[in-house]
mmCIF file with all atom_site columns, C-alpha atoms in Angstrom:
data_model
loop_
_atom_site.group_PDB
_atom_site.id
_atom_site.type_symbol
_atom_site.label_atom_id
_atom_site.label_alt_id
_atom_site.label_comp_id
_atom_site.label_asym_id
_atom_site.label_entity_id
_atom_site.label_seq_id
_atom_site.pdbx_PDB_ins_code
_atom_site.Cartn_x
_atom_site.Cartn_y
_atom_site.Cartn_z
_atom_site.occupancy
_atom_site.B_iso_or_equiv
_atom_site.pdbx_formal_charge
_atom_site.auth_seq_id
_atom_site.auth_comp_id
_atom_site.auth_asym_id
_atom_site.auth_atom_id
_atom_site.pdbx_PDB_model_num
ATOM 1   C CA . MET K 1 1   ? 7.809   -3.278  9.042   1.00 0.00 ? 19  MET K CA 1
ATOM 2   C CA . SER K 1 2   ? 5.982   -5.271  6.373   1.00 0.00 ? 20  SER K CA 1
ATOM 3   C CA . ILE K 1 3   ? 3.594   -3.843  3.782   1.00 0.00 ? 21  ILE K CA 1
ATOM 4   C CA . VAL K 1 4   ? 1.460   -5.765  1.313   1.00 0.00 ? 22  VAL K CA 1
ATOM 5   C CA . MET K 1 5   ? -0.946  -4.504  -1.382  1.00 0.00 ? 23  MET K CA 1
ATOM 6   C CA . LEU K 1 6   ? -2.688  -1.088  -1.334  1.00 0.00 ? 24  LEU K CA 1
ATOM 7   C CA . SER K 1 7   ? -5.803  0.663   -0.115  1.00 0.00 ? 25  SER K CA 1
ATOM 8   C CA . GLY K 1 8   ? -7.378  0.148   3.331   1.00 0.00 ? 26  GLY K CA 1
ATOM 9   C CA . CYS K 1 9   ? -4.826  -0.308  6.112   1.00 0.00 ? 27  CYS K CA 1
ATOM 10  C CA . SER K 1 10  ? -5.215  -2.368  9.270   1.00 0.00 ? 28  SER K CA 1
ATOM 11  C CA . ILE K 1 11  ? -3.288  -4.177  12.018  1.00 0.00 ? 29  ILE K CA 1
ATOM 12  C CA . PRO K 1 12  ? -4.874  -7.625  12.269  1.00 0.00 ? 30  PRO K CA 1
ATOM 13  C CA . ARG K 1 13  ? -5.174  -9.334  15.575  1.00 0.00 ? 31  ARG K CA 1
ATOM 14  C CA . GLY K 1 14  ? -2.542  -11.977 16.163  1.00 0.00 ? 32  GLY K CA 1
ATOM 15  C CA . CYS K 1 15  ? 0.009   -10.602 13.691  1.00 0.00 ? 33  CYS K CA 1
ATOM 16  C CA . PRO K 1 16  ? 3.602   -9.894  14.640  1.00 0.00 ? 34  PRO K CA 1
ATOM 17  C CA . PRO K 1 17  ? 4.321   -6.491  16.256  1.00 0.00 ? 35  PRO K CA 1
ATOM 18  C CA . ASN K 1 18  ? 4.675   -3.508  13.858  1.00 0.00 ? 36  ASN K CA 1
ATOM 19  C CA . THR K 1 19  ? 3.081   -5.411  11.022  1.00 0.00 ? 37  THR K CA 1
ATOM 20  C CA . ILE K 1 20  ? 0.991   -3.292  8.667   1.00 0.00 ? 38  ILE K CA 1
ATOM 21  C CA . VAL K 1 21  ? -1.301  -5.044  6.216   1.00 0.00 ? 39  VAL K CA 1
ATOM 22  C CA . GLU K 1 22  ? -2.940  -3.104  3.407   1.00 0.00 ? 40  GLU K CA 1
ATOM 23  C CA . TRP K 1 23  ? -5.434  -4.658  0.988   1.00 0.00 ? 41  TRP K CA 1
ATOM 24  C CA . VAL K 1 24  ? -6.998  -3.614  -2.269  1.00 0.00 ? 42  VAL K CA 1
ATOM 25  C CA . ASP K 1 25  ? -10.782 -4.102  -2.469  1.00 0.00 ? 43  ASP K CA 1
ATOM 26  C CA . LEU K 1 26  ? -10.778 -7.668  -3.751  1.00 0.00 ? 44  LEU K CA 1
ATOM 27  C CA . VAL K 1 27  ? -12.869 -10.826 -3.638  1.00 0.00 ? 45  VAL K CA 1
ATOM 28  C CA . LYS K 1 28  ? -12.171 -14.353 -4.814  1.00 0.00 ? 46  LYS K CA 1
ATOM 29  C CA . ILE K 1 29  ? -14.682 -16.968 -5.985  1.00 0.00 ? 47  ILE K CA 1
ATOM 30  C CA . ASN K 1 30  ? -14.494 -19.988 -8.277  1.00 0.00 ? 48  ASN K CA 1
ATOM 31  C CA . ASP K 1 31  ? -10.658 -19.682 -8.372  1.00 0.00 ? 49  ASP K CA 1
ATOM 32  C CA . ILE K 1 32  ? -10.861 -16.195 -9.889  1.00 0.00 ? 50  ILE K CA 1
ATOM 33  C CA . GLN K 1 33  ? -9.684  -13.052 -8.056  1.00 0.00 ? 51  GLN K CA 1
ATOM 34  C CA . TYR K 1 34  ? -11.536 -9.771  -8.751  1.00 0.00 ? 52  TYR K CA 1
ATOM 35  C CA . HIS K 1 35  ? -10.775 -6.189  -7.847  1.00 0.00 ? 53  HIS K CA 1
ATOM 36  C CA . ALA K 1 36  ? -13.431 -3.519  -7.361  1.00 0.00 ? 54  ALA K CA 1
ATOM 37  C CA . LEU K 1 37  ? -13.981 -0.916  -10.059 1.00 0.00 ? 55  LEU K CA 1
ATOM 38  C CA . ASP K 1 38  ? -14.042 2.715   -9.092  1.00 0.00 ? 56  ASP K CA 1
ATOM 39  C CA . ALA K 1 39  ? -17.513 3.760   -8.074  1.00 0.00 ? 57  ALA K CA 1
ATOM 40  C CA . THR K 1 40  ? -17.602 6.347   -10.845 1.00 0.00 ? 58  THR K CA 1
ATOM 41  C CA . ASN K 1 41  ? -16.990 3.709   -13.509 1.00 0.00 ? 59  ASN K CA 1
ATOM 42  C CA . TYR K 1 42  ? -20.495 2.215   -13.419 1.00 0.00 ? 60  TYR K CA 1
ATOM 43  C CA . THR K 1 43  ? -23.636 2.538   -11.310 1.00 0.00 ? 61  THR K CA 1
ATOM 44  C CA . VAL K 1 44  ? -25.193 -0.855  -10.580 1.00 0.00 ? 62  VAL K CA 1
ATOM 45  C CA . GLU K 1 45  ? -28.906 -1.204  -11.187 1.00 0.00 ? 63  GLU K CA 1
ATOM 46  C CA . GLU K 1 46  ? -31.332 -3.973  -10.183 1.00 0.00 ? 64  GLU K CA 1
ATOM 47  C CA . LYS K 1 47  ? -31.489 -5.273  -13.755 1.00 0.00 ? 65  LYS K CA 1
ATOM 48  C CA . ASP K 1 48  ? -27.727 -5.920  -13.655 1.00 0.00 ? 66  ASP K CA 1
ATOM 49  C CA . LEU K 1 49  ? -28.042 -8.594  -10.960 1.00 0.00 ? 67  LEU K CA 1
ATOM 50  C CA . GLY K 1 50  ? -27.862 -12.073 -12.387 1.00 0.00 ? 68  GLY K CA 1
ATOM 51  C CA . GLU K 1 51  ? -27.713 -15.524 -10.740 1.00 0.00 ? 69  GLU K CA 1
ATOM 52  C CA . ILE K 1 52  ? -26.146 -15.899 -7.308  1.00 0.00 ? 70  ILE K CA 1
ATOM 53  C CA . ILE K 1 53  ? -22.708 -17.496 -7.632  1.00 0.00 ? 71  ILE K CA 1
ATOM 54  C CA . GLY K 1 54  ? -21.610 -17.513 -4.010  1.00 0.00 ? 72  GLY K CA 1
ATOM 55  C CA . GLU K 1 55  ? -21.111 -15.460 -0.869  1.00 0.00 ? 73  GLU K CA 1
ATOM 56  C CA . VAL K 1 56  ? -18.264 -14.055 1.182   1.00 0.00 ? 74  VAL K CA 1
ATOM 57  C CA . LYS K 1 57  ? -17.008 -16.502 3.792   1.00 0.00 ? 75  LYS K CA 1
ATOM 58  C CA . TYR K 1 58  ? -14.112 -14.530 5.267   1.00 0.00 ? 76  TYR K CA 1
ATOM 59  C CA . GLU K 1 59  ? -13.383 -10.799 5.582   1.00 0.00 ? 77  GLU K CA 1
ATOM 60  C CA . MET K 1 60  ? -9.611  -10.288 5.536   1.00 0.00 ? 78  MET K CA 1
ATOM 61  C CA . ALA K 1 61  ? -9.452  -6.709  6.882   1.00 0.00 ? 79  ALA K CA 1
ATOM 62  C CA . ASP K 1 62  ? -8.426  -6.705  10.566  1.00 0.00 ? 80  ASP K CA 1
ATOM 63  C CA . GLN K 1 63  ? -8.009  -10.493 10.517  1.00 0.00 ? 81  GLN K CA 1
ATOM 64  C CA . ALA K 1 64  ? -5.612  -11.776 7.833   1.00 0.00 ? 82  ALA K CA 1
ATOM 65  C CA . CYS K 1 65  ? -1.831  -11.552 8.297   1.00 0.00 ? 83  CYS K CA 1
ATOM 66  C CA . LEU K 1 66  ? 0.877   -11.253 5.625   1.00 0.00 ? 84  LEU K CA 1
ATOM 67  C CA . ASN K 1 67  ? 1.081   -14.987 5.086   1.00 0.00 ? 85  ASN K CA 1
ATOM 68  C CA . HIS K 1 68  ? -2.635  -15.366 4.345   1.00 0.00 ? 86  HIS K CA 1
ATOM 69  C CA . GLN K 1 69  ? -3.297  -17.331 1.173   1.00 0.00 ? 87  GLN K CA 1
ATOM 70  C CA . ILE K 1 70  ? -6.406  -15.886 -0.517  1.00 0.00 ? 88  ILE K CA 1
ATOM 71  C CA . LYS K 1 71  ? -9.039  -18.566 -0.930  1.00 0.00 ? 89  LYS K CA 1
ATOM 72  C CA . ASN K 1 72  ? -12.454 -18.835 -2.582  1.00 0.00 ? 90  ASN K CA 1
ATOM 73  C CA . GLY K 1 73  ? -14.923 -16.879 -0.504  1.00 0.00 ? 91  GLY K CA 1
ATOM 74  C CA . ASP K 1 74  ? -12.326 -14.427 0.813   1.00 0.00 ? 92  ASP K CA 1
ATOM 75  C CA . ALA K 1 75  ? -12.832 -10.653 0.474   1.00 0.00 ? 93  ALA K CA 1
ATOM 76  C CA . ALA K 1 76  ? -10.827 -7.701  1.664   1.00 0.00 ? 94  ALA K CA 1
ATOM 77  C CA . PHE K 1 77  ? -13.688 -5.483  2.924   1.00 0.00 ? 95  PHE K CA 1
ATOM 78  C CA . LEU K 1 78  ? -16.986 -7.198  2.041   1.00 0.00 ? 96  LEU K CA 1
ATOM 79  C CA . SER K 1 79  ? -18.761 -8.535  5.101   1.00 0.00 ? 97  SER K CA 1
ATOM 80  C CA . VAL K 1 80  ? -19.212 -12.245 5.675   1.00 0.00 ? 98  VAL K CA 1
ATOM 81  C CA . GLY K 1 81  ? -22.455 -13.347 4.051   1.00 0.00 ? 99  GLY K CA 1
ATOM 82  C CA . THR K 1 82  ? -22.356 -10.744 1.295   1.00 0.00 ? 100 THR K CA 1
ATOM 83  C CA . THR K 1 83  ? -23.964 -12.247 -1.830  1.00 0.00 ? 101 THR K CA 1
ATOM 84  C CA . LEU K 1 84  ? -21.950 -12.472 -5.028  1.00 0.00 ? 102 LEU K CA 1
ATOM 85  C CA . TYR K 1 85  ? -23.985 -12.124 -8.258  1.00 0.00 ? 103 TYR K CA 1
ATOM 86  C CA . GLU K 1 86  ? -23.384 -12.609 -11.945 1.00 0.00 ? 104 GLU K CA 1
ATOM 87  C CA . PHE K 1 87  ? -23.384 -9.329  -13.898 1.00 0.00 ? 105 PHE K CA 1
ATOM 88  C CA . ASN K 1 88  ? -26.057 -9.707  -16.543 1.00 0.00 ? 106 ASN K CA 1
ATOM 89  C CA . GLY K 1 89  ? -24.546 -9.285  -20.009 1.00 0.00 ? 107 GLY K CA 1
ATOM 90  C CA . TYR K 1 90  ? -21.094 -10.520 -18.998 1.00 0.00 ? 108 TYR K CA 1
ATOM 91  C CA . LYS K 1 91  ? -19.493 -13.843 -18.231 1.00 0.00 ? 109 LYS K CA 1
ATOM 92  C CA . SER K 1 92  ? -18.902 -14.197 -14.518 1.00 0.00 ? 110 SER K CA 1
ATOM 93  C CA . ASP K 1 93  ? -15.210 -14.958 -15.306 1.00 0.00 ? 111 ASP K CA 1
ATOM 94  C CA . PHE K 1 94  ? -14.895 -11.273 -16.224 1.00 0.00 ? 112 PHE K CA 1
ATOM 95  C CA . ARG K 1 95  ? -17.192 -9.284  -13.918 1.00 0.00 ? 113 ARG K CA 1
ATOM 96  C CA . ILE K 1 96  ? -19.380 -9.918  -10.916 1.00 0.00 ? 114 ILE K CA 1
ATOM 97  C CA . ILE K 1 97  ? -21.389 -7.727  -8.548  1.00 0.00 ? 115 ILE K CA 1
ATOM 98  C CA . ALA K 1 98  ? -21.338 -7.555  -4.731  1.00 0.00 ? 116 ALA K CA 1
ATOM 99  C CA . ASP K 1 99  ? -22.803 -4.955  -2.388  1.00 0.00 ? 117 ASP K CA 1
ATOM 100 C CA . GLY K 1 100 ? -23.656 -2.670  -5.324  1.00 0.00 ? 118 GLY K CA 1
ATOM 101 C CA . ILE K 1 101 ? -20.069 -2.738  -6.607  1.00 0.00 ? 119 ILE K CA 1
ATOM 102 C CA . VAL K 1 102 ? -18.712 -4.141  -9.849  1.00 0.00 ? 120 VAL K CA 1
ATOM 103 C CA . TYR K 1 103 ? -15.685 -6.424  -9.405  1.00 0.00 ? 121 TYR K CA 1
ATOM 104 C CA . GLU K 1 104 ? -13.513 -7.097  -12.443 1.00 0.00 ? 122 GLU K CA 1
ATOM 105 C CA . VAL K 1 105 ? -11.175 -10.058 -13.009 1.00 0.00 ? 123 VAL K CA 1
ATOM 106 C CA . GLN K 1 106 ? -7.578  -9.556  -11.906 1.00 0.00 ? 124 GLN K CA 1
ATOM 107 C CA . GLU K 1 107 ? -6.290  -13.111 -11.791 1.00 0.00 ? 125 GLU K CA 1
ATOM 108 C CA . ASN K 1 108 ? -7.649  -16.132 -13.643 1.00 0.00 ? 126 ASN K CA 1
ATOM 109 C CA . ASP K 1 109 ? -5.276  -19.007 -14.219 1.00 0.00 ? 127 ASP K CA 1
ATOM 110 C CA . LYS K 1 110 ? -7.663  -20.628 -16.654 1.00 0.00 ? 128 LYS K CA 1
ATOM 111 C CA . ALA K 1 111 ? -7.465  -17.728 -19.120 1.00 0.00 ? 129 ALA K CA 1
ATOM 112 C CA . LYS K 1 112 ? -4.957  -18.239 -21.919 1.00 0.00 ? 130 LYS K CA 1
ATOM 113 C CA . THR K 1 113 ? -5.679  -15.137 -23.940 1.00 0.00 ? 131 THR K CA 1
ATOM 114 C CA . ILE K 1 114 ? -6.894  -11.624 -23.240 1.00 0.00 ? 132 ILE K CA 1
ATOM 115 C CA . GLY K 1 115 ? -10.127 -12.534 -24.982 1.00 0.00 ? 133 GLY K CA 1
ATOM 116 C CA . GLU K 1 116 ? -10.661 -15.309 -22.417 1.00 0.00 ? 134 GLU K CA 1
ATOM 117 C CA . LEU K 1 117 ? -9.766  -12.967 -19.546 1.00 0.00 ? 135 LEU K CA 1
ATOM 118 C CA . TYR K 1 118 ? -11.927 -9.992  -20.682 1.00 0.00 ? 136 TYR K CA 1
ATOM 119 C CA . ASP K 1 119 ? -15.413 -10.644 -21.996 1.00 0.00 ? 137 ASP K CA 1
ATOM 120 C CA . ILE K 1 120 ? -15.569 -7.528  -24.163 1.00 0.00 ? 138 ILE K CA 1
ATOM 121 C CA . GLU K 1 121 ? -15.722 -8.816  -27.734 1.00 0.00 ? 139 GLU K CA 1
ATOM 122 C CA . GLY K 1 122 ? -18.590 -7.043  -29.495 1.00 0.00 ? 140 GLY K CA 1
ATOM 123 C CA . LYS K 1 123 ? -19.110 -4.795  -26.446 1.00 0.00 ? 141 LYS K CA 1
ATOM 124 C CA . VAL K 1 124 ? -16.621 -1.999  -27.226 1.00 0.00 ? 142 VAL K CA 1
ATOM 125 C CA . GLU K 1 125 ? -17.705 1.381   -28.574 1.00 0.00 ? 143 GLU K CA 1
ATOM 126 C CA . GLY K 1 126 ? -14.459 3.355   -28.389 1.00 0.00 ? 144 GLY K CA 1
ATOM 127 C CA . MET K 1 127 ? -11.103 3.953   -26.768 1.00 0.00 ? 145 MET K CA 1
ATOM 128 C CA . SER K 1 128 ? -9.378  6.998   -25.325 1.00 0.00 ? 146 SER K CA 1
ATOM 129 C CA . VAL K 1 129 ? -6.059  8.115   -23.791 1.00 0.00 ? 147 VAL K CA 1
ATOM 130 C CA . ARG K 1 130 ? -6.102  9.303   -20.210 1.00 0.00 ? 148 ARG K CA 1
ATOM 131 C CA . SER K 1 131 ? -3.615  11.544  -18.402 1.00 0.00 ? 149 SER K CA 1
ATOM 132 C CA . SER K 1 132 ? -1.076  9.755   -16.221 1.00 0.00 ? 150 SER K CA 1
ATOM 133 C CA . TYR K 1 133 ? -1.028  12.820  -13.939 1.00 0.00 ? 151 TYR K CA 1
ATOM 134 C CA . ASP K 1 134 ? -4.611  13.511  -13.030 1.00 0.00 ? 152 ASP K CA 1
ATOM 135 C CA . GLY K 1 135 ? -6.625  10.832  -14.903 1.00 0.00 ? 153 GLY K CA 1
ATOM 136 C CA . SER K 1 136 ? -8.347  13.354  -17.105 1.00 0.00 ? 154 SER K CA 1
ATOM 137 C CA . HIS K 1 137 ? -9.391  12.572  -20.680 1.00 0.00 ? 155 HIS K CA 1
ATOM 138 C CA . VAL K 1 138 ? -6.714  13.478  -23.247 1.00 0.00 ? 156 VAL K CA 1
ATOM 139 C CA . MET K 1 139 ? -8.006  12.299  -26.608 1.00 0.00 ? 157 MET K CA 1
ATOM 140 C CA . ASP K 1 140 ? -10.108 9.647   -28.340 1.00 0.00 ? 158 ASP K CA 1
ATOM 141 C CA . LEU K 1 141 ? -8.734  7.092   -30.698 1.00 0.00 ? 159 LEU K CA 1
ATOM 142 C CA . LYS K 1 142 ? -10.090 7.104   -34.221 1.00 0.00 ? 160 LYS K CA 1
ATOM 143 C CA . GLU K 1 143 ? -12.546 4.261   -34.864 1.00 0.00 ? 161 GLU K CA 1
ATOM 144 C CA . GLU K 1 144 ? -10.275 2.722   -37.520 1.00 0.00 ? 162 GLU K CA 1
ATOM 145 C CA . HIS K 1 145 ? -7.522  2.540   -34.912 1.00 0.00 ? 163 HIS K CA 1
ATOM 146 C CA . TRP K 1 146 ? -9.432  1.303   -31.863 1.00 0.00 ? 164 TRP K CA 1
ATOM 147 C CA . THR K 1 147 ? -11.255 -1.408  -33.796 1.00 0.00 ? 165 THR K CA 1
ATOM 148 C CA . LYS K 1 148 ? -7.929  -2.735  -35.090 1.00 0.00 ? 166 LYS K CA 1
ATOM 149 C CA . PHE K 1 149 ? -6.441  -2.439  -31.597 1.00 0.00 ? 167 PHE K CA 1
ATOM 150 C CA . ILE K 1 150 ? -9.230  -4.414  -29.944 1.00 0.00 ? 168 ILE K CA 1
ATOM 151 C CA . ASN K 1 151 ? -9.116  -7.185  -32.552 1.00 0.00 ? 169 ASN K CA 1
ATOM 152 C CA . GLU K 1 152 ? -5.371  -7.632  -31.925 1.00 0.00 ? 170 GLU K CA 1
ATOM 153 C CA . PHE K 1 153 ? -5.608  -7.071  -28.176 1.00 0.00 ? 171 PHE K CA 1
ATOM 154 C CA . LEU K 1 154 ? -8.068  -9.926  -27.629 1.00 0.00 ? 172 LEU K CA 1
ATOM 155 C CA . THR K 1 155 ? -5.772  -12.442 -29.339 1.00 0.00 ? 173 THR K CA 1
ATOM 156 C CA . LEU K 1 156 ? -2.747  -11.720 -27.087 1.00 0.00 ? 174 LEU K CA 1
ATOM 157 C CA . ASP K 1 157 ? -1.508  -14.419 -24.755 1.00 0.00 ? 175 ASP K CA 1
ATOM 158 C CA . PHE K 1 158 ? -2.384  -13.748 -21.118 1.00 0.00 ? 176 PHE K CA 1
ATOM 159 C CA . VAL K 1 159 ? 0.799   -14.507 -19.102 1.00 0.00 ? 177 VAL K CA 1
ATOM 160 C CA . GLY K 1 160 ? 0.339   -12.466 -15.931 1.00 0.00 ? 178 GLY K CA 1
ATOM 161 C CA . PHE K 1 161 ? 2.056   -9.281  -14.812 1.00 0.00 ? 179 PHE K CA 1
ATOM 162 C CA . ASP K 1 162 ? 4.845   -11.075 -13.011 1.00 0.00 ? 180 ASP K CA 1
ATOM 163 C CA . ASN K 1 163 ? 6.047   -12.409 -16.380 1.00 0.00 ? 181 ASN K CA 1
ATOM 164 C CA . VAL K 1 164 ? 6.273   -8.990  -18.086 1.00 0.00 ? 182 VAL K CA 1
ATOM 165 C CA . TYR K 1 165 ? 7.089   -6.326  -15.465 1.00 0.00 ? 183 TYR K CA 1
ATOM 166 C CA . LYS K 1 166 ? 10.905  -6.718  -15.767 1.00 0.00 ? 184 LYS K CA 1
ATOM 167 C CA . LYS K 1 167 ? 10.685  -5.413  -19.345 1.00 0.00 ? 185 LYS K CA 1
ATOM 168 C CA . ILE K 1 168 ? 9.287   -2.046  -18.269 1.00 0.00 ? 186 ILE K CA 1
ATOM 169 C CA . GLU K 1 169 ? 12.355  -0.400  -16.663 1.00 0.00 ? 187 GLU K CA 1
ATOM 170 C CA . ASP K 1 170 ? 11.895  3.401   -16.316 1.00 0.00 ? 188 ASP K CA 1
ATOM 171 C CA . GLU K 1 171 ? 9.387   3.981   -19.117 1.00 0.00 ? 189 GLU K CA 1
ATOM 172 C CA . GLU K 1 172 ? 6.233   5.957   -18.443 1.00 0.00 ? 190 GLU K CA 1
ATOM 173 C CA . GLY K 1 173 ? 3.186   4.047   -19.557 1.00 0.00 ? 191 GLY K CA 1
ATOM 174 C CA . THR K 1 174 ? 0.150   5.259   -21.501 1.00 0.00 ? 192 THR K CA 1
ATOM 175 C CA . PHE K 1 175 ? -3.227  4.959   -19.779 1.00 0.00 ? 193 PHE K CA 1
ATOM 176 C CA . LEU K 1 176 ? -5.957  3.714   -22.062 1.00 0.00 ? 194 LEU K CA 1
ATOM 177 C CA . ASP K 1 177 ? -9.666  3.418   -21.454 1.00 0.00 ? 195 ASP K CA 1
ATOM 178 C CA . ILE K 1 178 ? -11.660 0.841   -23.412 1.00 0.00 ? 196 ILE K CA 1
ATOM 179 C CA . HIS K 1 179 ? -15.239 2.162   -23.427 1.00 0.00 ? 197 HIS K CA 1
ATOM 180 C CA . LEU K 1 180 ? -17.961 -0.457  -23.363 1.00 0.00 ? 198 LEU K CA 1
ATOM 181 C CA . LYS K 1 181 ? -21.512 -0.094  -24.654 1.00 0.00 ? 199 LYS K CA 1
ATOM 182 C CA . ASP K 1 182 ? -23.050 -0.189  -21.162 1.00 0.00 ? 200 ASP K CA 1
ATOM 183 C CA . GLY K 1 183 ? -21.191 3.010   -20.249 1.00 0.00 ? 201 GLY K CA 1
ATOM 184 C CA . SER K 1 184 ? -18.464 1.357   -18.159 1.00 0.00 ? 202 SER K CA 1
ATOM 185 C CA . SER K 1 185 ? -14.831 1.134   -19.157 1.00 0.00 ? 203 SER K CA 1
ATOM 186 C CA . VAL K 1 186 ? -11.785 -1.133  -18.826 1.00 0.00 ? 204 VAL K CA 1
ATOM 187 C CA . ARG K 1 187 ? -8.605  0.727   -17.968 1.00 0.00 ? 205 ARG K CA 1
ATOM 188 C CA . ILE K 1 188 ? -5.239  -0.620  -19.041 1.00 0.00 ? 206 ILE K CA 1
ATOM 189 C CA . LEU K 1 189 ? -1.674  0.679   -18.922 1.00 0.00 ? 207 LEU K CA 1
ATOM 190 C CA . TYR K 1 190 ? 0.532   0.156   -21.967 1.00 0.00 ? 208 TYR K CA 1
ATOM 191 C CA . TRP K 1 191 ? 4.299   0.615   -22.052 1.00 0.00 ? 209 TRP K CA 1
ATOM 192 C CA . THR K 1 192 ? 4.960   0.898   -25.777 1.00 0.00 ? 210 THR K CA 1
ATOM 193 C CA . ASP K 1 193 ? 8.750   0.809   -25.678 1.00 0.00 ? 211 ASP K CA 1
ATOM 194 C CA . ALA K 1 194 ? 8.671   -2.399  -23.666 1.00 0.00 ? 212 ALA K CA 1
ATOM 195 C CA . ASN K 1 195 ? 5.571   -3.415  -25.581 1.00 0.00 ? 213 ASN K CA 1
ATOM 196 C CA . VAL K 1 196 ? 3.791   -4.852  -22.529 1.00 0.00 ? 214 VAL K CA 1
ATOM 197 C CA . LEU K 1 197 ? 0.424   -4.257  -20.858 1.00 0.00 ? 215 LEU K CA 1
ATOM 198 C CA . ASN K 1 198 ? -0.162  -4.146  -17.088 1.00 0.00 ? 216 ASN K CA 1
ATOM 199 C CA . LEU K 1 199 ? -2.825  -6.848  -17.119 1.00 0.00 ? 217 LEU K CA 1
ATOM 200 C CA . GLY K 1 200 ? -0.085  -9.288  -18.065 1.00 0.00 ? 218 GLY K CA 1
ATOM 201 C CA . ALA K 1 201 ? 0.448   -9.492  -21.837 1.00 0.00 ? 219 ALA K CA 1
ATOM 202 C CA . VAL K 1 202 ? 3.086   -8.731  -24.414 1.00 0.00 ? 220 VAL K CA 1
ATOM 203 C CA . GLY K 1 203 ? 1.890   -6.476  -27.232 1.00 0.00 ? 221 GLY K CA 1
ATOM 204 C CA . ASN K 1 204 ? 2.709   -6.687  -30.891 1.00 0.00 ? 222 ASN K CA 1
ATOM 205 C CA . ASP K 1 205 ? 3.769   -4.252  -33.605 1.00 0.00 ? 223 ASP K CA 1
ATOM 206 C CA . THR K 1 206 ? 0.193   -3.430  -34.566 1.00 0.00 ? 224 THR K CA 1
ATOM 207 C CA . LEU K 1 207 ? -0.728  -2.294  -31.039 1.00 0.00 ? 225 LEU K CA 1
ATOM 208 C CA . LYS K 1 208 ? 2.551   -0.435  -30.607 1.00 0.00 ? 226 LYS K CA 1
ATOM 209 C CA . ASN K 1 209 ? 2.195   1.455   -33.908 1.00 0.00 ? 227 ASN K CA 1
ATOM 210 C CA . ILE K 1 210 ? -1.393  2.488   -33.142 1.00 0.00 ? 228 ILE K CA 1
ATOM 211 C CA . ILE K 1 211 ? -0.735  3.824   -29.649 1.00 0.00 ? 229 ILE K CA 1
ATOM 212 C CA . SER K 1 212 ? 2.485   5.522   -30.697 1.00 0.00 ? 230 SER K CA 1
ATOM 213 C CA . LEU K 1 213 ? 0.305   7.840   -32.819 1.00 0.00 ? 231 LEU K CA 1
ATOM 214 C CA . TYR K 1 214 ? -1.340  9.137   -29.660 1.00 0.00 ? 232 TYR K CA 1
ATOM 215 C CA . LYS K 1 215 ? 1.621   9.580   -27.303 1.00 0.00 ? 233 LYS K CA 1
#
């Protein structure tokens, strides 16, 4: 039995027997792959819809097998013809909107730093630690700490998760929410002993020392 990714599960037509394919809620356009934010993260309003940047050409659920190479216009669960919009206030490399859902960048080979991956400079209003057990709020970072963290964070090289995950071993990571001025947040996972972040970056001593204060 083969399993790939997480979330909705289906048995696509034409796949080998006993194959189970599971997809996260994703979409790809302009060579960038995005994953859907949780519906509680942000409520999309009409004013958020920017220019049209494309549409869904292929819905993978119930159709794509394990060997499917995700292409521009592919989506896991969005219907064919669903319009993809810019999210006003953000670069489309970072976030887009489709079917009333915000999709945030997951893979962008053109990004060289976290600042190029995440369009959040000047848009942050705080950070907090979240429980790894139930996702509840644990504590807020002091402003002097989160401002320093963000400044360093945005300069980190973006190398992709595949290039850092071997450093993690058995350490339990710290869930961090970066709170943006529009009320939404960016969630990251930071393993301080390994000094790596789940989005695909190696931290530095400044980040490690700050977050160690809150563990």
